[in-house]
PDB file of C-alpha atoms and ligand atoms in Angstrom:
ATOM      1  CA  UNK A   1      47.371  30.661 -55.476  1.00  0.00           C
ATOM      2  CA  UNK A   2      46.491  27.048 -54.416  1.00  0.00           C
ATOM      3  CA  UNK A   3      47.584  27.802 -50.987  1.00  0.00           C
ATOM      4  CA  UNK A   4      45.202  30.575 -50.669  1.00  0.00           C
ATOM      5  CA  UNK A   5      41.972  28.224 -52.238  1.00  0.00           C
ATOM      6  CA  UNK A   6      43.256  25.847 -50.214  1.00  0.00           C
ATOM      7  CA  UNK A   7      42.526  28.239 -46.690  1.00  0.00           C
ATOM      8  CA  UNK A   8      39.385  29.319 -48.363  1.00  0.00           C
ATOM      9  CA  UNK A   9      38.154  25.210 -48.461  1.00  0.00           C
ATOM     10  CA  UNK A  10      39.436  25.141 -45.404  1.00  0.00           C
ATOM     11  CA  UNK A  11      37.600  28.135 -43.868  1.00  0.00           C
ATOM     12  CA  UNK A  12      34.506  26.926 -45.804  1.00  0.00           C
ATOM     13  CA  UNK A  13      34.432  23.649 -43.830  1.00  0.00           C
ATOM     14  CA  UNK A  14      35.374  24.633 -40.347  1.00  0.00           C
ATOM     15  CA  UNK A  15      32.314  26.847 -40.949  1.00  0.00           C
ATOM     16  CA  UNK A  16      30.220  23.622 -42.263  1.00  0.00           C
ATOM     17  CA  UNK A  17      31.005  22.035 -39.281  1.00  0.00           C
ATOM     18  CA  UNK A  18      30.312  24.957 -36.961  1.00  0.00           C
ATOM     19  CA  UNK A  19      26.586  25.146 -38.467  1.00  0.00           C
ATOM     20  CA  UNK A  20      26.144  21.474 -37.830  1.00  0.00           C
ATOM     21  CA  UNK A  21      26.858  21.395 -34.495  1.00  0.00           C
ATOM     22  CA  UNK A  22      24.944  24.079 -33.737  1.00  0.00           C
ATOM     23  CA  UNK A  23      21.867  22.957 -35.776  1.00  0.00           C
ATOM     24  CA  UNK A  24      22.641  19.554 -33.532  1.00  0.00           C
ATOM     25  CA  UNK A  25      22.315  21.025 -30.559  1.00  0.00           C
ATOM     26  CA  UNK A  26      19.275  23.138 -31.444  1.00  0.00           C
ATOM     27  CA  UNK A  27      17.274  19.463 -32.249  1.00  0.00           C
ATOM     28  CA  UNK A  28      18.753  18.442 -29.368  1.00  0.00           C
ATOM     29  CA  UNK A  29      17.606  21.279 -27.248  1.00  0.00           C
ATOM     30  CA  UNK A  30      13.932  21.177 -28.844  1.00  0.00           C
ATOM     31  CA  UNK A  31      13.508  17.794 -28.715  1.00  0.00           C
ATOM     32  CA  UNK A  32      14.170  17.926 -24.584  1.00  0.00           C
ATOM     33  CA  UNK A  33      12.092  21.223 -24.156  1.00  0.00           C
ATOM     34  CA  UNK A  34       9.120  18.816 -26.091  1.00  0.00           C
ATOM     35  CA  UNK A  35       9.323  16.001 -23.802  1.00  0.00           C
ATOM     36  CA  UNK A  36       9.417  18.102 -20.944  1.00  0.00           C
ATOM     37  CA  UNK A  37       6.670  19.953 -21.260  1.00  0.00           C
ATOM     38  CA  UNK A  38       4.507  16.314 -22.377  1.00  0.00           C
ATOM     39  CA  UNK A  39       5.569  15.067 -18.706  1.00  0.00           C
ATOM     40  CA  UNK A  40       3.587  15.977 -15.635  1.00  0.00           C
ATOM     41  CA  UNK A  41       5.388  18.274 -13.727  1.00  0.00           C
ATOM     42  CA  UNK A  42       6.707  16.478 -10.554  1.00  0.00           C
ATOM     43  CA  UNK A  43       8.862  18.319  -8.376  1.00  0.00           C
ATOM     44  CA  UNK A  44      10.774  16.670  -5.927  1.00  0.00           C
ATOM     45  CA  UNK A  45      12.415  19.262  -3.821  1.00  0.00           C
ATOM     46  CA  UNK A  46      11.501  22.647  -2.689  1.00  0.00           C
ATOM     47  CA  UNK A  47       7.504  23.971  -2.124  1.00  0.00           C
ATOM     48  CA  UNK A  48       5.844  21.900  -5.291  1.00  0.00           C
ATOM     49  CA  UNK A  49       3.033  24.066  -6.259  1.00  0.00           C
ATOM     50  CA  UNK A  50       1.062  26.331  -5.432  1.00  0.00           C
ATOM     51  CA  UNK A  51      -2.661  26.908  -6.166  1.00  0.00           C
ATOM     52  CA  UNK A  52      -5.143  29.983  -7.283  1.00  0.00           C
ATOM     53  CA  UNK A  53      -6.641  29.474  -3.412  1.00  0.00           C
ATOM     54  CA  UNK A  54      -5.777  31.150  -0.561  1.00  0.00           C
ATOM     55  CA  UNK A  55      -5.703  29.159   2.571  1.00  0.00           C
ATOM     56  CA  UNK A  56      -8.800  30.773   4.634  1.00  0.00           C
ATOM     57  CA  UNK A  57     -10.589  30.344   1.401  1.00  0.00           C
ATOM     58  CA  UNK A  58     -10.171  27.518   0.782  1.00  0.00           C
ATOM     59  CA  UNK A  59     -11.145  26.087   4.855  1.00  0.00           C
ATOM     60  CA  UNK A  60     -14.437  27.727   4.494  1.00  0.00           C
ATOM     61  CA  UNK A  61     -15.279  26.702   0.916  1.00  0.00           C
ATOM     62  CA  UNK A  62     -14.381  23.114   1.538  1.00  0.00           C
ATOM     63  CA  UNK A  63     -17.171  20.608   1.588  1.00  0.00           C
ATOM     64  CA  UNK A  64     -17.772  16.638   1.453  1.00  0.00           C
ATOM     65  CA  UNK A  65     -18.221  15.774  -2.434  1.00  0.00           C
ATOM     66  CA  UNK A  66     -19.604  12.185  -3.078  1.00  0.00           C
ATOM     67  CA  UNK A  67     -20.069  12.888  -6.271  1.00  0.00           C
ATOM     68  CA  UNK A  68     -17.473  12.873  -9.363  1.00  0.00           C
ATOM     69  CA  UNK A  69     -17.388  13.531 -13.184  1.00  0.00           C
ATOM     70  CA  UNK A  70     -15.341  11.231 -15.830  1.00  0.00           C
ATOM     71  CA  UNK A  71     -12.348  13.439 -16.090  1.00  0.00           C
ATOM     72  CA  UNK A  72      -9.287  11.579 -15.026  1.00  0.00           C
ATOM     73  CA  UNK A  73      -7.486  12.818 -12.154  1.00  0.00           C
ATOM     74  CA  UNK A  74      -3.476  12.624 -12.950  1.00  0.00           C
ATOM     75  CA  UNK A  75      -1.086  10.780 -11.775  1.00  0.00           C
ATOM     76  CA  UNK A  76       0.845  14.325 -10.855  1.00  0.00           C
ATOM     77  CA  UNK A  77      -1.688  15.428  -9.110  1.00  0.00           C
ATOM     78  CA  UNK A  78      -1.801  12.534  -7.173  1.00  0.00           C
ATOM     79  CA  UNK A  79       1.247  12.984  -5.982  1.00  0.00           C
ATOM     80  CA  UNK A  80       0.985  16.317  -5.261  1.00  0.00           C
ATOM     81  CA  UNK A  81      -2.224  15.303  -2.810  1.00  0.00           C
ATOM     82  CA  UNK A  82       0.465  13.101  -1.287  1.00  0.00           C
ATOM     83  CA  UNK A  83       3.601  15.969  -0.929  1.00  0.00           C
ATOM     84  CA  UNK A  84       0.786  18.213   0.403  1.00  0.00           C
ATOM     85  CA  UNK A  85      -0.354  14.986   3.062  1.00  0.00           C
ATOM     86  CA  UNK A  86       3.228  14.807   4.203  1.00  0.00           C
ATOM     87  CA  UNK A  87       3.547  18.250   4.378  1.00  0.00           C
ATOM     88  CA  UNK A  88       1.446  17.695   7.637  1.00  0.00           C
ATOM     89  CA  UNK A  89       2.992  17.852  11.209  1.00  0.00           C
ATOM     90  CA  UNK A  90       3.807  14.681  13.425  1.00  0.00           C
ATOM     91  CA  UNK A  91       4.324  14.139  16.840  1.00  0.00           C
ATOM     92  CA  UNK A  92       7.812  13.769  17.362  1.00  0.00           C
ATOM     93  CA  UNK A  93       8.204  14.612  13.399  1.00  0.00           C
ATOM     94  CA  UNK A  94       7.815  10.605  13.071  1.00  0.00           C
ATOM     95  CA  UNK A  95       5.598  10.584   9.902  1.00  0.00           C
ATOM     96  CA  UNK A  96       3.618   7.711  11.077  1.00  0.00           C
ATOM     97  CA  UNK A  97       1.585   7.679   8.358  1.00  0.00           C
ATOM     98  CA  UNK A  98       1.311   5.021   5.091  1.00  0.00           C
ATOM     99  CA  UNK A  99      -0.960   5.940   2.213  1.00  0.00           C
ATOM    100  CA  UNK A 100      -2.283   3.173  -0.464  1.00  0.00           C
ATOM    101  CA  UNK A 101      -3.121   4.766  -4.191  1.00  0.00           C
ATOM    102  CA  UNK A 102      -6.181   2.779  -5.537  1.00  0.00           C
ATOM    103  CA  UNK A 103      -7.428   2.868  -9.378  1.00  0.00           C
ATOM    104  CA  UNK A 104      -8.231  -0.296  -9.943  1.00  0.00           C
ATOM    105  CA  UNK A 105     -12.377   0.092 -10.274  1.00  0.00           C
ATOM    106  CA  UNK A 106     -12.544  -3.645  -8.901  1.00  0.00           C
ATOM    107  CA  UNK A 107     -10.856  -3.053  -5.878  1.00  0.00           C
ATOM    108  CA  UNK A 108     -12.942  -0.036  -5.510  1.00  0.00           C
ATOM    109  CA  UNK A 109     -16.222  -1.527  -6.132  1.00  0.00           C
ATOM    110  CA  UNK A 110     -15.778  -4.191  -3.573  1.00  0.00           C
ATOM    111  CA  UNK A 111     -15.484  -1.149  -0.296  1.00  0.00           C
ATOM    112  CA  UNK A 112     -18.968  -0.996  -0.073  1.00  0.00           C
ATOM    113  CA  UNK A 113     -19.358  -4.815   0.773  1.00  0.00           C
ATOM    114  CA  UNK A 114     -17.840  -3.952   4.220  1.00  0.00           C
ATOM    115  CA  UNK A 115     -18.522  -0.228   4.210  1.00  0.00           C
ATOM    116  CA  UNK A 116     -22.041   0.980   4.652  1.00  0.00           C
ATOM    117  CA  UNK A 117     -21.540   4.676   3.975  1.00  0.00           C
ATOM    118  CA  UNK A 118     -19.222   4.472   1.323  1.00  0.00           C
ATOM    119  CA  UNK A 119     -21.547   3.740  -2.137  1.00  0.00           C
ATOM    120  CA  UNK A 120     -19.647   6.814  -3.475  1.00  0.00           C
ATOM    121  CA  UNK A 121     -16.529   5.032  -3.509  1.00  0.00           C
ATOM    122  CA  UNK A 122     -16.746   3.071  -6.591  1.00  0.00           C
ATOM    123  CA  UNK A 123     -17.559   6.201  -8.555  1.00  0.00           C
ATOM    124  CA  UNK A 124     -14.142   7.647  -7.687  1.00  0.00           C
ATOM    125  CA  UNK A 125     -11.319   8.631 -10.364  1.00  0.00           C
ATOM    126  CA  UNK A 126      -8.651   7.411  -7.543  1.00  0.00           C
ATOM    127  CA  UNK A 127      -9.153   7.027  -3.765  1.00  0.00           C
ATOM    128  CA  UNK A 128      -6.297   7.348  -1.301  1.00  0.00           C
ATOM    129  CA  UNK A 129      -6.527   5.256   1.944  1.00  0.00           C
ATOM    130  CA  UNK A 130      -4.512   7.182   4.782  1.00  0.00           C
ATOM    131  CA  UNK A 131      -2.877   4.877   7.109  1.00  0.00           C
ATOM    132  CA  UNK A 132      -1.215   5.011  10.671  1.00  0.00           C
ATOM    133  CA  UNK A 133       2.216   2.553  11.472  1.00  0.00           C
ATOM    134  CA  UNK A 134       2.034   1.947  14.692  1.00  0.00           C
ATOM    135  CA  UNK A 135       6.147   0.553  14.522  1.00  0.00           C
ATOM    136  CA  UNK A 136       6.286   4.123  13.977  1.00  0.00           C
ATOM    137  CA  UNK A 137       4.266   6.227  15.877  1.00  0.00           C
ATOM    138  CA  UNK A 138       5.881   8.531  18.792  1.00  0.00           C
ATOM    139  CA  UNK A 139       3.306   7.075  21.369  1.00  0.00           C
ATOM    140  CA  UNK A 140       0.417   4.342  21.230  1.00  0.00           C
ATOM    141  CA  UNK A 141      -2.427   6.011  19.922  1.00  0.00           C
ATOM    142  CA  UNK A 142      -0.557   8.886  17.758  1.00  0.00           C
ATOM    143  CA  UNK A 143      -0.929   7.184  14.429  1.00  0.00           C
ATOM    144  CA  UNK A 144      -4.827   8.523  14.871  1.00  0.00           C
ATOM    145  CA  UNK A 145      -3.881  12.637  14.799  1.00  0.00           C
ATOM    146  CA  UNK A 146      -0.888  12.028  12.466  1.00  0.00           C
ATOM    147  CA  UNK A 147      -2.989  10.606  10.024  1.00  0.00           C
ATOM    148  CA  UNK A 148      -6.212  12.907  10.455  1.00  0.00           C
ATOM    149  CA  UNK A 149      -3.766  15.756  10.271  1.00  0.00           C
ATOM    150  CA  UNK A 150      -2.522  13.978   6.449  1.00  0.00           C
ATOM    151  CA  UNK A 151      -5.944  13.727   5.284  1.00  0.00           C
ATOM    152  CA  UNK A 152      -7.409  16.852   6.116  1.00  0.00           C
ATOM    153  CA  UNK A 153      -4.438  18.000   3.987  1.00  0.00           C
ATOM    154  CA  UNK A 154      -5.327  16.066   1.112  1.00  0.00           C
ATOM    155  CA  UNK A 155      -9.224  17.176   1.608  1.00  0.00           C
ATOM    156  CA  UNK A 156      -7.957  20.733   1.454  1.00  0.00           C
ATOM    157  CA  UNK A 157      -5.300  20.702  -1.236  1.00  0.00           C
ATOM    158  CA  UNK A 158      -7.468  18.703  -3.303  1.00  0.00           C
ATOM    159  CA  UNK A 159     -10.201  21.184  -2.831  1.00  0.00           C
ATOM    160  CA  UNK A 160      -7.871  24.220  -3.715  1.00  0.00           C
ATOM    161  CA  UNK A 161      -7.304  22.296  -6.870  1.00  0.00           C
ATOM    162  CA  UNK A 162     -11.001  21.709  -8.103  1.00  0.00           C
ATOM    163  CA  UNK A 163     -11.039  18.463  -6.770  1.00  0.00           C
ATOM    164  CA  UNK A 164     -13.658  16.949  -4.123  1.00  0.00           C
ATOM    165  CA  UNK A 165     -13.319  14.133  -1.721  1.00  0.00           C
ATOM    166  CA  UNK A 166     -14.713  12.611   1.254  1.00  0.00           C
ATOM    167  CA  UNK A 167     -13.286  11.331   4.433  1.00  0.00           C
ATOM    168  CA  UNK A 168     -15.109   7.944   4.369  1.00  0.00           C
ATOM    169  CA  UNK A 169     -13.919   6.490   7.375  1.00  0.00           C
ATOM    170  CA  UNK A 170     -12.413   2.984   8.973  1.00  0.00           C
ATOM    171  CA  UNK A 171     -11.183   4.009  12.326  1.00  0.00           C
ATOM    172  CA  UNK A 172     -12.900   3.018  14.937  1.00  0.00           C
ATOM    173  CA  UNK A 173     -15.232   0.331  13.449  1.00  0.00           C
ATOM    174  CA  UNK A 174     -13.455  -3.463  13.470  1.00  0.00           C
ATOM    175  CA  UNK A 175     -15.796  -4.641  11.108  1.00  0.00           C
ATOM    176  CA  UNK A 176     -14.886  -1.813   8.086  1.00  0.00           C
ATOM    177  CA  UNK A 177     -11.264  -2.275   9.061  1.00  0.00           C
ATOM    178  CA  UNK A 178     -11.208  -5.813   9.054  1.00  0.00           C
ATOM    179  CA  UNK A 179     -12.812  -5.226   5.663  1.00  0.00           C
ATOM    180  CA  UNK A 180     -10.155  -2.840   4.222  1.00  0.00           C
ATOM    181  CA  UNK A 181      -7.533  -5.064   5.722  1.00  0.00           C
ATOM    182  CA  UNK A 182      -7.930  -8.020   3.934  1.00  0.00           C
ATOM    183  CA  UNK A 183      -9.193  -6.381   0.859  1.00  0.00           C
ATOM    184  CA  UNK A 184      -5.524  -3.971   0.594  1.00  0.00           C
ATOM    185  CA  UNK A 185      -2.991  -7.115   2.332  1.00  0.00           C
ATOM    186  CA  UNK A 186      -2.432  -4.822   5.119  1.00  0.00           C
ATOM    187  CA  UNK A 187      -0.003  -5.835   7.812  1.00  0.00           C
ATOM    188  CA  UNK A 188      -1.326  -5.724  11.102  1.00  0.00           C
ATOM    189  CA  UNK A 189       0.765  -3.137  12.225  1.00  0.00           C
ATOM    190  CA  UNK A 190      -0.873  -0.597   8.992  1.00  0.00           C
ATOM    191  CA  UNK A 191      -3.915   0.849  11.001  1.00  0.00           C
ATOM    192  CA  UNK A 192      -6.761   2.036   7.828  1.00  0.00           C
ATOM    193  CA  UNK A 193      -7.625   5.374   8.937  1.00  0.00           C
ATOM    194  CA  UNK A 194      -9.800   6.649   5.891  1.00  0.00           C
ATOM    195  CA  UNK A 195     -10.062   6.425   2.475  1.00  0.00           C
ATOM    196  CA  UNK A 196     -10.746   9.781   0.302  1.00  0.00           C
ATOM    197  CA  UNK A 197     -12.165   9.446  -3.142  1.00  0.00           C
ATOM    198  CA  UNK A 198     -11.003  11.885  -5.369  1.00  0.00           C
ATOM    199  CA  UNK A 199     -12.667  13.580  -8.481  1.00  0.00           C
ATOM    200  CA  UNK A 200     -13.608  16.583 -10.309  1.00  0.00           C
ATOM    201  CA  UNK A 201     -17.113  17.567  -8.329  1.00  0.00           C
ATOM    202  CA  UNK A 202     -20.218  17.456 -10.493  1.00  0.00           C
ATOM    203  CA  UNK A 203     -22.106  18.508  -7.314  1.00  0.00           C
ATOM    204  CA  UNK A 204     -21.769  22.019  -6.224  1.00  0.00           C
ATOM    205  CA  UNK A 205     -21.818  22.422  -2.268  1.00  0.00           C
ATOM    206  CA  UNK A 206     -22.544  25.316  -0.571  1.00  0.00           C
ATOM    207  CA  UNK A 207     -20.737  27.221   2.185  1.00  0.00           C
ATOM    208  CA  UNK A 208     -21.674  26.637   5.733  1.00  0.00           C
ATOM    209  CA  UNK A 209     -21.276  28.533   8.924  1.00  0.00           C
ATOM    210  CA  UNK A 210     -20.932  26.578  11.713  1.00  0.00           C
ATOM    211  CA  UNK A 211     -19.087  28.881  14.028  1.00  0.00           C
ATOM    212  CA  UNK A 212     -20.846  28.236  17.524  1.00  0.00           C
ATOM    213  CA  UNK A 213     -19.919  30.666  20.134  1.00  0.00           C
ATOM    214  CA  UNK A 214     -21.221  28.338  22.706  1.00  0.00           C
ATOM    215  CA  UNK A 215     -18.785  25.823  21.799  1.00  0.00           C
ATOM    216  CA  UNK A 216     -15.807  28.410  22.959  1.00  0.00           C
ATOM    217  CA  UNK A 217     -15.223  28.625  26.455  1.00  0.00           C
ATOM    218  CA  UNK A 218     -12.546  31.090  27.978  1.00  0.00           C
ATOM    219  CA  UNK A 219      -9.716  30.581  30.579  1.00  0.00           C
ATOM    220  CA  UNK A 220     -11.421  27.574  32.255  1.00  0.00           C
ATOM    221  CA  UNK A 221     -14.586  25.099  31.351  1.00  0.00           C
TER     222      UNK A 221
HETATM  223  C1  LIG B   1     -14.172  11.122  11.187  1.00  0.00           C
HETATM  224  C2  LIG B   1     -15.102  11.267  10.006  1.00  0.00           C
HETATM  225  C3  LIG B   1     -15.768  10.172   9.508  1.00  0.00           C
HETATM  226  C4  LIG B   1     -16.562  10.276   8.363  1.00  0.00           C
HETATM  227  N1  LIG B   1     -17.072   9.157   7.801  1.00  0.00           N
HETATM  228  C5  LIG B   1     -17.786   9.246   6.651  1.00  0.00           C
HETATM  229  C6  LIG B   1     -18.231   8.081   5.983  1.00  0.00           C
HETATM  230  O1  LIG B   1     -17.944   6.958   6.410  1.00  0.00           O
HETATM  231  N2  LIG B   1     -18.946   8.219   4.854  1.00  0.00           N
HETATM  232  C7  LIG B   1     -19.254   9.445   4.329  1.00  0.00           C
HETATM  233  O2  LIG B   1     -19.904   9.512   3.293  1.00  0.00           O
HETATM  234  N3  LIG B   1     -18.826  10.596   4.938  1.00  0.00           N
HETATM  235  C8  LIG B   1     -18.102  10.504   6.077  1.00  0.00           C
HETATM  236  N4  LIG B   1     -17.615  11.656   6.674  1.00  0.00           N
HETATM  237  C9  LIG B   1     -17.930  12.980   6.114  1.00  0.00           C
HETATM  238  C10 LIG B   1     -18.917  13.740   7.012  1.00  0.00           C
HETATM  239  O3  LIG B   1     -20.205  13.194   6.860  1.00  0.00           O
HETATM  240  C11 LIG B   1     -18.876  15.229   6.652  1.00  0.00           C
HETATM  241  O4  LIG B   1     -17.578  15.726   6.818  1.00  0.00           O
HETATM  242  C12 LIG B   1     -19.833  16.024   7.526  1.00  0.00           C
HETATM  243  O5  LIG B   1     -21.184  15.691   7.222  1.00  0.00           O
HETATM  244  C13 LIG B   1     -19.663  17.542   7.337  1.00  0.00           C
HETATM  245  O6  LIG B   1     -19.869  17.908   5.977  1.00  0.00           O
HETATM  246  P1  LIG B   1     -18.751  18.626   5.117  1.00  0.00           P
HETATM  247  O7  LIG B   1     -17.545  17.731   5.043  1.00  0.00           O
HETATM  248  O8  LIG B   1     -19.374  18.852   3.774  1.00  0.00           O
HETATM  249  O9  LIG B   1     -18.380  19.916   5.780  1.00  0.00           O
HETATM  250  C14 LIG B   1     -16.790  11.557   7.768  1.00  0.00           C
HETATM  251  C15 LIG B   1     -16.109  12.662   8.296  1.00  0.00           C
HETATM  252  C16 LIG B   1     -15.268  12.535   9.376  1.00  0.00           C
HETATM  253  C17 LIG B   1     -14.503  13.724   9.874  1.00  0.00           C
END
């Protein structure tokens, strides 16, 4: 008789212990699913995202937005702006390019000092400056269409996203990049291509065709 309450205790607590663990793991679980869905999503391998865009859409829609609302732009999408920049081809595949992240409103008000077309800067919810290295670059002079490529990524993915942005431009005027230079500690060998301020558009800009047949020519000039 005791034997048998005994096995029943015993049954009774395996069973206790059983519900615990499972009830652990089940916090444990939740408690991970919580956090990551409170984290931007930044993915590291593989295509990152994809947007609501297509890609011809989002070429002719694109247009020069100087002018931003209040709403923060995240640090994930930030980063995205940056896979998409790298996602850009290279001569020689050597990636020349360098890319500074600026949110500090002080560094950004100060552009304009050596910049004269760039009053929109300051306005900006983050600006990224697109640079060459010319350690890096296949050939002298390459750093130029290996960055241009980068930013006209970052124009269009940030477009596709809702953002606008600006190429506001260094390259080829000493006296802005001599600005930028000093202003960012860059190296001399860190060429300032561009700088693109980013934000949520409160203008609204409309299409333009600009196809030119003239502009084509077939075979030979
Ligand atoms: C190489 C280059 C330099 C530019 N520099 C500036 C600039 O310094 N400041 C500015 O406000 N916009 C600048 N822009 C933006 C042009 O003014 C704009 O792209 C052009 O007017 C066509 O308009 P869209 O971008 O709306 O199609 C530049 C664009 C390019 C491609």
């Amino acid at each position: 008789m005791q034997k048998k309450v005994f096995r029943k205790m015993m049954g009774l607590a395996g069973l206790a212990v059983i519900c615990l663990l499972l009830g652990a793991s089940a916090v444990f679980a939740a408690t991970q699913t919580a956090a990551a869905s409170d984290a931007p999503e930044i993915v590291t391998t593989g295509i990152p995202a994809t947007s609501g865009m297509d890609t011809l859409s989002a070429i002719f829609t694109r247009r020069s937005v100087r002018k931003y609302s209040d709403k923060p732009v995240s640090d994930a999408t930030v980063k995205l702006l940056l896979q998409a920049a790298m996602a850009a081809p290279t001569a020689k595949n050597t990636q020349s390019w360098e890319f500074v992240v600026i949110r500090d409103k002080n560094t950004l008000a100060q552009i304009p000092s050596f910049h004269p077309f760039a009053k929109h800067i300051p306005t900006c919810q983050v600006a990224i400056v697109v640079c060459g290295n010319t350690k890096l670059e296949a050939t002298k002079g390459h750093w130029i269409p290996d960055g241009s490529n980068a930013a006209m990524n970052i124009l269009l993915a940030a477009h596709s996203l809702g953002l606008g942005g600006v190429w506001t431009t260094f390259y080829p005027y000493e006296d802005r990049t001599a600005g930028i230079r000093k202003l960012l500690n860059l190296p001399e060998h860190i060429m300032p291509l561009t700088i693109i301020p980013l934000g949520y558009p409160v203008e609204k800009r409309a299409y333009q065709d600009r196809f030119n047949p003239a502009k084509v020519h077939y075979e030979k000039w």
